[in-house]
Amino acid sequence: MKKLAISFAVGAASLLSMGAAMTIPTTAQAQPVVIQVAPPPPRAERVPPPRRGYVWAPGHYEWKRGHHVWVRGTYVRARPGYAYRAPEWRENNGRWEYNRGRWDRDGDGVPNRYDNRPNNPNRN
């Protein structure tokens, strides 16, 4: 009986440690990346032939572990009714902000979570 209790405790501890590894992103992780180092010029890459039901997500640089890392382009499954916005770096007063790729319902460039009228197809 004692061995069963010990093995149960070990199993429960390992399940808890696995659960800790699968945490939900915190608010700090969701913050945009803002740095003072400009990204290198984009690399030239060959875009493969179009694929039905997919959208091309071009290659781009991401900021990882203190330096820019190139991420190759790939096809992502299309979302009917949404426009794909590729990842981009924007300079603002000497600081560079990275905006991740995203889907936008009305194609106006404003992420739906910040858009007061996210489904307005007539917006310019």
XYZ file of C-alpha atoms in Angstrom:
124
model
C 0.000 0.000 0.000
C 2.901 2.325 0.815
C 4.464 1.703 -2.629
C 1.160 2.576 -4.303
C 0.948 5.870 -2.389
C 4.541 6.772 -3.338
C 4.024 5.963 -7.026
C 0.790 7.992 -7.016
C 2.629 10.971 -5.474
C 5.419 10.735 -8.068
C 2.862 10.501 -10.904
C 0.932 13.490 -9.569
C 4.130 15.526 -9.261
C 5.103 14.764 -12.852
C 1.622 15.732 -14.081
C 1.863 19.021 -12.188
C 5.256 19.786 -13.698
C 3.900 19.032 -17.187
C 0.977 21.370 -16.543
C 3.363 24.127 -15.473
C 5.173 23.817 -18.806
C 1.911 24.410 -20.688
C 1.040 27.816 -19.276
C -1.174 30.393 -20.882
C 0.732 33.431 -22.228
C 0.771 36.316 -19.796
C 0.098 39.945 -20.581
C 3.845 40.624 -20.602
C 4.349 38.038 -23.369
C 1.586 39.629 -25.465
C 3.263 43.065 -25.496
C 4.668 44.234 -28.852
C 8.407 43.988 -29.438
C 10.016 47.457 -29.376
C 13.789 47.751 -29.850
C 16.374 50.320 -30.962
C 18.096 48.092 -33.543
C 16.825 48.333 -37.128
C 16.129 45.019 -38.850
C 18.359 44.047 -41.788
C 16.917 44.441 -45.288
C 14.460 41.649 -46.147
C 15.978 38.671 -47.907
C 14.949 37.799 -51.439
C 13.011 34.567 -51.472
C 11.368 32.541 -54.178
C 7.605 32.446 -53.771
C 6.272 29.019 -54.750
C 3.272 28.726 -57.087
C -0.085 29.657 -55.489
C -1.915 26.991 -53.497
C -5.688 26.849 -53.506
C -7.105 27.743 -50.086
C -3.819 29.226 -48.819
C -2.243 32.682 -48.516
C 1.489 33.383 -48.814
C 3.009 34.727 -45.565
C 6.320 36.301 -46.661
C 9.594 35.780 -44.856
C 10.517 38.348 -42.216
C 12.869 39.057 -39.337
C 11.845 38.422 -35.732
C 13.677 39.575 -32.611
C 14.891 36.546 -30.612
C 17.519 36.330 -27.865
C 18.900 39.794 -28.567
C 19.243 39.682 -32.351
C 17.254 39.523 -35.585
C 16.457 36.033 -36.852
C 15.124 35.365 -40.368
C 11.878 33.373 -40.567
C 11.234 31.902 -44.026
C 7.972 32.553 -45.834
C 5.288 29.893 -45.853
C 1.727 29.296 -46.916
C -0.962 29.653 -44.231
C -4.504 28.374 -44.554
C -6.821 31.121 -45.837
C -9.602 32.388 -43.606
C -12.656 33.251 -45.722
C -13.819 36.803 -45.057
C -10.440 37.921 -43.655
C -7.458 39.740 -45.168
C -3.957 38.628 -44.154
C -1.554 41.321 -42.915
C 2.075 40.235 -43.109
C 4.454 40.799 -40.160
C 6.254 44.131 -40.345
C 8.752 46.393 -38.600
C 7.898 50.093 -38.228
C 10.281 52.837 -37.135
C 8.993 55.476 -34.725
C 11.411 58.097 -33.304
C 14.455 55.825 -33.527
C 12.673 52.809 -32.042
C 11.538 49.783 -34.042
C 8.229 48.041 -33.322
C 7.451 44.569 -34.625
C 3.836 43.856 -35.579
C 3.092 40.174 -35.930
C 1.174 38.804 -38.900
C -2.556 38.906 -38.333
C -5.968 38.410 -39.910
C -8.254 41.400 -40.412
C -11.945 40.926 -41.177
C -12.633 44.112 -43.162
C -9.169 44.614 -44.687
C -8.677 48.127 -43.306
C -5.398 47.300 -41.562
C -6.787 47.868 -38.051
C -6.703 44.665 -35.950
C -10.282 43.692 -35.109
C -9.673 43.880 -31.353
C -8.897 47.623 -31.737
C -11.488 48.335 -34.438
C -14.748 50.050 -33.396
C -16.396 48.806 -36.597
C -14.496 45.574 -37.428
C -16.845 44.332 -40.133
C -17.255 47.509 -42.188
C -16.454 46.492 -45.797
C -16.921 50.099 -47.044
C -14.096 51.663 -45.021
C -11.194 53.089 -47.047
